[in-house]
mmCIF file of C-alpha atoms in Angstrom:
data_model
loop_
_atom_site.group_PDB
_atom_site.id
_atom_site.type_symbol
_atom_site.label_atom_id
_atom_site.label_comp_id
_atom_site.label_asym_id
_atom_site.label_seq_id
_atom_site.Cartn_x
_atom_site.Cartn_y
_atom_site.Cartn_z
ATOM 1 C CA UNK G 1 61.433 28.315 -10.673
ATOM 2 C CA UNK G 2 63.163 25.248 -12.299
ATOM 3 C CA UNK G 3 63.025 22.161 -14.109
ATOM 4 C CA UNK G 4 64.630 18.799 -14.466
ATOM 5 C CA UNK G 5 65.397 16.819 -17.137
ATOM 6 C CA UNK G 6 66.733 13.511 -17.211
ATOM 7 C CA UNK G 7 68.307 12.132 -20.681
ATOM 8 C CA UNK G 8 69.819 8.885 -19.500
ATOM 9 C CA UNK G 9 71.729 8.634 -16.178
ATOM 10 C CA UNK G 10 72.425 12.408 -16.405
ATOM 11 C CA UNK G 11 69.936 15.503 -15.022
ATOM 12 C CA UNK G 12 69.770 18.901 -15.612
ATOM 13 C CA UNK G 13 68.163 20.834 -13.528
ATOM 14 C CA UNK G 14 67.495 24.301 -15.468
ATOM 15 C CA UNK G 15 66.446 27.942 -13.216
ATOM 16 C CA UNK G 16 63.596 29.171 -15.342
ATOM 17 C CA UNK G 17 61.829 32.241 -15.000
ATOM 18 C CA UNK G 18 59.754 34.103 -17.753
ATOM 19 C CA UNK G 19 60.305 37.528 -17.045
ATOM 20 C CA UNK G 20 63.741 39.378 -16.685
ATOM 21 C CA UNK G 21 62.859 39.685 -13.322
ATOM 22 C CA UNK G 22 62.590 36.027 -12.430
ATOM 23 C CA UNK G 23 65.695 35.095 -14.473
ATOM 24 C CA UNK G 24 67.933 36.842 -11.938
ATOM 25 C CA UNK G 25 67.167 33.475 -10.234
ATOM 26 C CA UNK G 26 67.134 35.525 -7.166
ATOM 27 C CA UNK G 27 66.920 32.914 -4.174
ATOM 28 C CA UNK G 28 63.693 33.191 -2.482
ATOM 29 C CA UNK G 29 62.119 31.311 -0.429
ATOM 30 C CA UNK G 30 59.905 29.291 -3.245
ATOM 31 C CA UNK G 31 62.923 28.967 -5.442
ATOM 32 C CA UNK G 32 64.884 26.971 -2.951
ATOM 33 C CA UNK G 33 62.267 24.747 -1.829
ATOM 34 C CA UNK G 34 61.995 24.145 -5.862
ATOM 35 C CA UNK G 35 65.691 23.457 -6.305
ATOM 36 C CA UNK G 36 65.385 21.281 -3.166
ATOM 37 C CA UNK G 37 62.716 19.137 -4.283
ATOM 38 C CA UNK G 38 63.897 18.859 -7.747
ATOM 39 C CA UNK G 39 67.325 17.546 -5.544
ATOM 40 C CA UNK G 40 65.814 15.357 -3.765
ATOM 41 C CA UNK G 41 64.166 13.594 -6.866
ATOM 42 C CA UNK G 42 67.464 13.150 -8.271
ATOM 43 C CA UNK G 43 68.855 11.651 -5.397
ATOM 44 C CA UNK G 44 65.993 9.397 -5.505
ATOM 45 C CA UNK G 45 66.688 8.160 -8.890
ATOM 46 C CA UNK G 46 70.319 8.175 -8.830
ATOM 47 C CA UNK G 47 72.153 4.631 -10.077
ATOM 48 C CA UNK G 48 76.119 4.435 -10.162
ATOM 49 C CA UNK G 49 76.907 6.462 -13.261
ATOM 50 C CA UNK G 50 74.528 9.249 -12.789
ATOM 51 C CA UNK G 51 75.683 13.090 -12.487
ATOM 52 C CA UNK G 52 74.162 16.383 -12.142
ATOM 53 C CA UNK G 53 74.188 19.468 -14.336
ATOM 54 C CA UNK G 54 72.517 22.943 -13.179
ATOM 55 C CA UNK G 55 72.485 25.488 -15.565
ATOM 56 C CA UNK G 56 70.824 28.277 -15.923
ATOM 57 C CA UNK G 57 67.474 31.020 -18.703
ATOM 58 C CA UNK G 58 69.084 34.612 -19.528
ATOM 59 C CA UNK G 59 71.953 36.876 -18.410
ATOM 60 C CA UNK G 60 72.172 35.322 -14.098
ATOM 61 C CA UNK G 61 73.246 31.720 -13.006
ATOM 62 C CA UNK G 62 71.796 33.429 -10.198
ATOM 63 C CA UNK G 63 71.742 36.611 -8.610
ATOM 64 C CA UNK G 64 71.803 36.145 -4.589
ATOM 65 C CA UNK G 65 68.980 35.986 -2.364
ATOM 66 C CA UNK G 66 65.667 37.828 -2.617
ATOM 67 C CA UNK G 67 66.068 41.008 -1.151
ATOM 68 C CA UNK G 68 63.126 43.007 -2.278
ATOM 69 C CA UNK G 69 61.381 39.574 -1.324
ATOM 70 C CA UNK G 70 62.633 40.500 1.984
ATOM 71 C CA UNK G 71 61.344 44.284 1.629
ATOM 72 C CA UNK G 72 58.249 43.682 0.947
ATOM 73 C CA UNK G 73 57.546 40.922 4.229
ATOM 74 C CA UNK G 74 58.706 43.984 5.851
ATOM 75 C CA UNK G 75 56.877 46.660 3.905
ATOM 76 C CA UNK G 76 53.657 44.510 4.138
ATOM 77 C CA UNK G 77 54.279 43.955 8.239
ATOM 78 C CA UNK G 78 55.474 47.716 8.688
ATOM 79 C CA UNK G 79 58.509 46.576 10.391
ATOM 80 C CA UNK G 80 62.498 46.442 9.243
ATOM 81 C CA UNK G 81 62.978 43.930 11.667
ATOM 82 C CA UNK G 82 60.269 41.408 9.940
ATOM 83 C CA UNK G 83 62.462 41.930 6.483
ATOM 84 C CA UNK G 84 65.873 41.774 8.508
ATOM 85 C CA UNK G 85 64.268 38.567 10.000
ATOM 86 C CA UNK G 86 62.903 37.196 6.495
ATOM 87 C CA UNK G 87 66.445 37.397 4.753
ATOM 88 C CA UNK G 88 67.446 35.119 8.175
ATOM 89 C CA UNK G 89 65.477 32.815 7.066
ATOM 90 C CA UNK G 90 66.511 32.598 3.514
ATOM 91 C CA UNK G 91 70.204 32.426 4.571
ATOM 92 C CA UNK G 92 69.039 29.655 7.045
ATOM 93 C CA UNK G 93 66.696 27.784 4.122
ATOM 94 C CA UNK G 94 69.486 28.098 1.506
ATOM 95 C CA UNK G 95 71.892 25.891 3.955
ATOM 96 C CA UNK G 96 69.909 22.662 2.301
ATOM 97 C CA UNK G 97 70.543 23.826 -1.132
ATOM 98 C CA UNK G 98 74.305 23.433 0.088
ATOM 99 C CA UNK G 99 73.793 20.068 2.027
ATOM 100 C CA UNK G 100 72.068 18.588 -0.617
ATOM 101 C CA UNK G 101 74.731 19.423 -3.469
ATOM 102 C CA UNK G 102 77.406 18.399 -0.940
ATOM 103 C CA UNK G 103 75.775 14.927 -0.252
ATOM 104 C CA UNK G 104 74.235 13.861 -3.571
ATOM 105 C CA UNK G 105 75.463 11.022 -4.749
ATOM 106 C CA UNK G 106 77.015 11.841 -7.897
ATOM 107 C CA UNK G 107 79.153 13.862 -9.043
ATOM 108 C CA UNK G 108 77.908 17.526 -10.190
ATOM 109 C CA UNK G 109 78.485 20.598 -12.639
ATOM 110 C CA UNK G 110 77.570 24.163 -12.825
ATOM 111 C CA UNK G 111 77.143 25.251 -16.332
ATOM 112 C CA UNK G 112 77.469 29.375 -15.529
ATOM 113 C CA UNK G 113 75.741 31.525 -17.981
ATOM 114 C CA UNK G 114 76.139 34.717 -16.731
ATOM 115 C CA UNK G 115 76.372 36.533 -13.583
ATOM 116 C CA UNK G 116 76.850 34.392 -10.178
ATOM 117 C CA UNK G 117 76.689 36.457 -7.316
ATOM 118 C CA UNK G 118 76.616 36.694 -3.315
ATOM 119 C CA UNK G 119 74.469 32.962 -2.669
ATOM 120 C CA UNK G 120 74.417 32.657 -5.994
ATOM 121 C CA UNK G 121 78.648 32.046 -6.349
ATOM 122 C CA UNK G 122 77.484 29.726 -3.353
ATOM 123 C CA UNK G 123 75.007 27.906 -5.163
ATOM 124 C CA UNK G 124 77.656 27.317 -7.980
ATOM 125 C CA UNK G 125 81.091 26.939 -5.676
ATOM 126 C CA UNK G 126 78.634 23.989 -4.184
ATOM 127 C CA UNK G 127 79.654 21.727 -6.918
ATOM 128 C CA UNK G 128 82.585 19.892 -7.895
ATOM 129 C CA UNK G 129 82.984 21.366 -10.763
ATOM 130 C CA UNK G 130 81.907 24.921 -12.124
ATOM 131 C CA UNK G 131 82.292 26.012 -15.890
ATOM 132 C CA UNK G 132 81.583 29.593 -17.234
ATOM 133 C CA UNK G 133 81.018 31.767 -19.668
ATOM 134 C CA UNK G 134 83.831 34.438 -20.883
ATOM 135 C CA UNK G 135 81.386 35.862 -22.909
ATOM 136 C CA UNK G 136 78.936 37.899 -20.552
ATOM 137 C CA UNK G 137 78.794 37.224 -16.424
ATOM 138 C CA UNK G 138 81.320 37.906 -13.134
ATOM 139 C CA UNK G 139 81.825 35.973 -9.994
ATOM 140 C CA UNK G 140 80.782 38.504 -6.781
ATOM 141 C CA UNK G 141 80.925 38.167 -3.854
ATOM 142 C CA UNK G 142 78.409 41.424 -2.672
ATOM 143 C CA UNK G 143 78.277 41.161 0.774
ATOM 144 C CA UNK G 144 80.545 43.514 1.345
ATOM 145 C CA UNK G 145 78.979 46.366 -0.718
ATOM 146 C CA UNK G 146 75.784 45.862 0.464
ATOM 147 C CA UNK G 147 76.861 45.995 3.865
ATOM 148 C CA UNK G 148 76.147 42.496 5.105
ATOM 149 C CA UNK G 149 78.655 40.058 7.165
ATOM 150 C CA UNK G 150 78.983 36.465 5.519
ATOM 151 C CA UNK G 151 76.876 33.368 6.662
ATOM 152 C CA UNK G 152 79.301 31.352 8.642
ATOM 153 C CA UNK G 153 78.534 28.113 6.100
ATOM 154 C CA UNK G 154 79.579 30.868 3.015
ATOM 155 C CA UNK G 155 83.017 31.711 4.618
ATOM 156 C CA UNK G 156 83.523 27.708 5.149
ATOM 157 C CA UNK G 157 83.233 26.762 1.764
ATOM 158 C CA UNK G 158 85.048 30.147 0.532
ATOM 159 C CA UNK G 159 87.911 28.923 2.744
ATOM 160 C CA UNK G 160 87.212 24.942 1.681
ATOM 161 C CA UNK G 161 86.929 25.991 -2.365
ATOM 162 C CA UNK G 162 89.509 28.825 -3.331
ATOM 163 C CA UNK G 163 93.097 28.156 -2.003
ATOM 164 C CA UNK G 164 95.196 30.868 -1.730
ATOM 165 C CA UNK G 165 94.777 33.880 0.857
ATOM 166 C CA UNK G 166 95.033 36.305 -1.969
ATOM 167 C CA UNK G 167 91.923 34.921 -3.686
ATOM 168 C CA UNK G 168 90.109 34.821 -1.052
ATOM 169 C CA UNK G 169 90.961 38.552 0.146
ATOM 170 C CA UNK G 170 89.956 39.429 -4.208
ATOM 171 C CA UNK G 171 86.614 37.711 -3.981
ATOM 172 C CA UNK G 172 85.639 38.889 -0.099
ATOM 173 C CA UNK G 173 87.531 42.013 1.305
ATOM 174 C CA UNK G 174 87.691 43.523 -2.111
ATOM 175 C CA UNK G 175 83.955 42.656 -3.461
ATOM 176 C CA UNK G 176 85.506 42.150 -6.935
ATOM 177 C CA UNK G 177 83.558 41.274 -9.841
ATOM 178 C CA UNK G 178 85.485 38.076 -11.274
ATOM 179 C CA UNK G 179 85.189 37.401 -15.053
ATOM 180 C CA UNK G 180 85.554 33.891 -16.358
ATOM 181 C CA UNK G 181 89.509 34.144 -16.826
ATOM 182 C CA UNK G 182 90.728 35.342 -13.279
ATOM 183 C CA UNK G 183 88.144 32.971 -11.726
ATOM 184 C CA UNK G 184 90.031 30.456 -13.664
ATOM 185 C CA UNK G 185 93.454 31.665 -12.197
ATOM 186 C CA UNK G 186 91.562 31.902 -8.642
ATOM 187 C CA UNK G 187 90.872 28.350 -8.671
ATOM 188 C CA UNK G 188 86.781 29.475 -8.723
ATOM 189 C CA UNK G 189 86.103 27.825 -11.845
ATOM 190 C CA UNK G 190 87.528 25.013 -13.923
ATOM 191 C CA UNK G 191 87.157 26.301 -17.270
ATOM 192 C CA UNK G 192 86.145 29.303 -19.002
ATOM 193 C CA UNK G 193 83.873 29.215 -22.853
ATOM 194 C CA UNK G 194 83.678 31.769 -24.975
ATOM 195 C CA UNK G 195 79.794 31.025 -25.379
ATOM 196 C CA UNK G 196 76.585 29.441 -23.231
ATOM 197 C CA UNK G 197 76.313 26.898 -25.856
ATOM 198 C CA UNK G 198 79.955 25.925 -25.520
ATOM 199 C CA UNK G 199 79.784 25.890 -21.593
ATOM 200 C CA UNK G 200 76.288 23.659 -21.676
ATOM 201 C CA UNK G 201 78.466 21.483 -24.346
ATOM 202 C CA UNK G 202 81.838 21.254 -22.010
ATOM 203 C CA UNK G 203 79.524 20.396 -19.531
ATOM 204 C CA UNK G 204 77.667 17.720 -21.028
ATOM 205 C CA UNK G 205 81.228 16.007 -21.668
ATOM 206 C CA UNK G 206 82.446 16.284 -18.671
ATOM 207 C CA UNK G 207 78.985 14.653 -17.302
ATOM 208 C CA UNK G 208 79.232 11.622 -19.570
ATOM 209 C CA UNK G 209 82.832 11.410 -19.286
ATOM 210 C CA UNK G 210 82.306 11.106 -15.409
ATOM 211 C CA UNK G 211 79.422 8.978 -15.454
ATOM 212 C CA UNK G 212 81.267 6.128 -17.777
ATOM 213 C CA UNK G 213 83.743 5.445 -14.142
ATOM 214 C CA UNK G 214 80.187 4.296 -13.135
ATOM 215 C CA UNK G 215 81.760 5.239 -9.534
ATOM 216 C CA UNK G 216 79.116 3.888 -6.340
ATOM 217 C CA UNK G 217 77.319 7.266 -5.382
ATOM 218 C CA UNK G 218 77.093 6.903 -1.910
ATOM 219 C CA UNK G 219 80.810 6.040 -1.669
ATOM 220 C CA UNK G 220 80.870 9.712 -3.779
ATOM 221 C CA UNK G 221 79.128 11.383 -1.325
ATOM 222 C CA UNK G 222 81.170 10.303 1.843
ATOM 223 C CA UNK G 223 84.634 11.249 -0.138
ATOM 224 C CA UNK G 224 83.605 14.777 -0.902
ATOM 225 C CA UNK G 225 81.865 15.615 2.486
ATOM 226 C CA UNK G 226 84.955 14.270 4.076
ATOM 227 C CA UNK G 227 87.128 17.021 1.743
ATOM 228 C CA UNK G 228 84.690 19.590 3.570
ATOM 229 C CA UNK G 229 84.580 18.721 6.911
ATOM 230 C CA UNK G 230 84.398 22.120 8.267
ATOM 231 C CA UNK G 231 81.256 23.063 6.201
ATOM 232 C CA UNK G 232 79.433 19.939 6.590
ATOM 233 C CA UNK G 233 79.668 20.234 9.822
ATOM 234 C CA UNK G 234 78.092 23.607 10.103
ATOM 235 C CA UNK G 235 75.195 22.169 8.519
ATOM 236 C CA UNK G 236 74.981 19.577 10.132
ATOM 237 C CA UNK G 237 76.127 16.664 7.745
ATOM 238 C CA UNK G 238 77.320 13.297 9.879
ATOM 239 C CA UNK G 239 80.113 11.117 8.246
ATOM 240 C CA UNK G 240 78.780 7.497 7.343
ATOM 241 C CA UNK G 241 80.881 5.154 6.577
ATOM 242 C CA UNK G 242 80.654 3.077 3.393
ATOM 243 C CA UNK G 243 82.312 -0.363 2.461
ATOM 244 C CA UNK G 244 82.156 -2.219 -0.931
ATOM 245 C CA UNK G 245 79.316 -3.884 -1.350
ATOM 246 C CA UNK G 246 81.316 -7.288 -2.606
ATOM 247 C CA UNK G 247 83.312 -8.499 0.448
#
């Protein structure tokens, strides 16, 4: 599922798995109730100078949703329309994996390993920053191969997160598979590594670097959210208004 660490006022929350099967980090339903609560713990230790890593075991950040999860409700009910209904529910469940990341109180970094695809290049476009590997891994946006329309909270952060009309037609009328370079040049990613270990390392910089502006986290929150405002409102994040504390 995953795990947390804390060293300091930074956390890392790692997707584990220990068979090559789990570390597709496929995004079922018990993986993003883990991620979730694992969230929600940082929020509730969060201080002014804290920030967020998420990184990733093996070749995937993360590889979408849980299809064959899907399948099988369906197999197991003897109806397409239970699966069909089951992969709802995911899409609907994975909408707090997006709130929370939008409205945590820090700032936060994906560390991409490897491949990022469909909700996964969701679950990494959801932070501020994203870092990647050159080495192994593409951004891809699947939907269209598989046959599937977009989730209307995925097309508001596509639109929100990658600028130009070309890049957006590459990643989602085209279904290309993005290396680390062109998602550089598509304004996907920040910076490309030629290794894990340097990503993870770039990372880690850019975390401490961040956390010494010791910024007020729920002033943090309100910015971003307010960059967003057609996402957040799709799931259903209100704007609260925050005022330093020494008046």
């Amino acid at each position: 599922m995953c795990t947390l660490e804390k060293r300091g006022d930074l956390f890392l929350l790692t997707l584990t798995g220990d068979t090559k099967k789990d570390q597709e980090h496929r995004l079922s339903p018990q993986l993003i109730s883990s991620i979730r609560c694992a969230l929600a713990e940082v929020k509730s230790q969060a201080v002014n100078g804290s920030a967020l890593i998420t990184l990733a075991q093996g070749r995937f950040f993360s590889n979408g949703f849980d299809l064959r999860h899907a399948q099988a409700v369906g197999v197991k009910s003897g109806s397409s329309q239970a699966a069909v209904a089951e992969l709802l529910r995911m899409v609907d469940l994975f909408k707090g994996v997006v709130a929370d990341l939008l409205s945590l109180p820090m700032p936060t970094i994906a560390a991409v390993n490897g491949h990022a695809a469909a909700a996964g290049l969701i679950l990494a476009m959801s932070h501020d920053y994203v870092m990647m590997t050159s080495s192994r891994g593409v951004m891809y946006m699947s939907e269209l191969d598989i046959g599937m329309t977009l989730p209307d909270y995925f097309t508001a952060l596509i639109r929100a997160k990658v600028g130009s009309a070309g890049a957006r037609r590459e990643l989602v009328l085209l279904a290309a598979k993005v290396g680390a370079a062109r998602a550089v040049e598509m304004g996907i990613v920040d910076s490309a590594h030629s290794s894990v270990e340097e990503v993870v390392d770039a990372a880690l910089r850019m975390a401490e670097e961040l956390g010494k502006r010791r910024w007020r986290g729920e002033a943090y929150a309100e910015i971003r959210k307010s960059l967003y405002p057609e996402v957040c409102g799709l799931l259903g994040l209100k704007d609260v208004t925050v005022v330093p504390s020494k008046l």
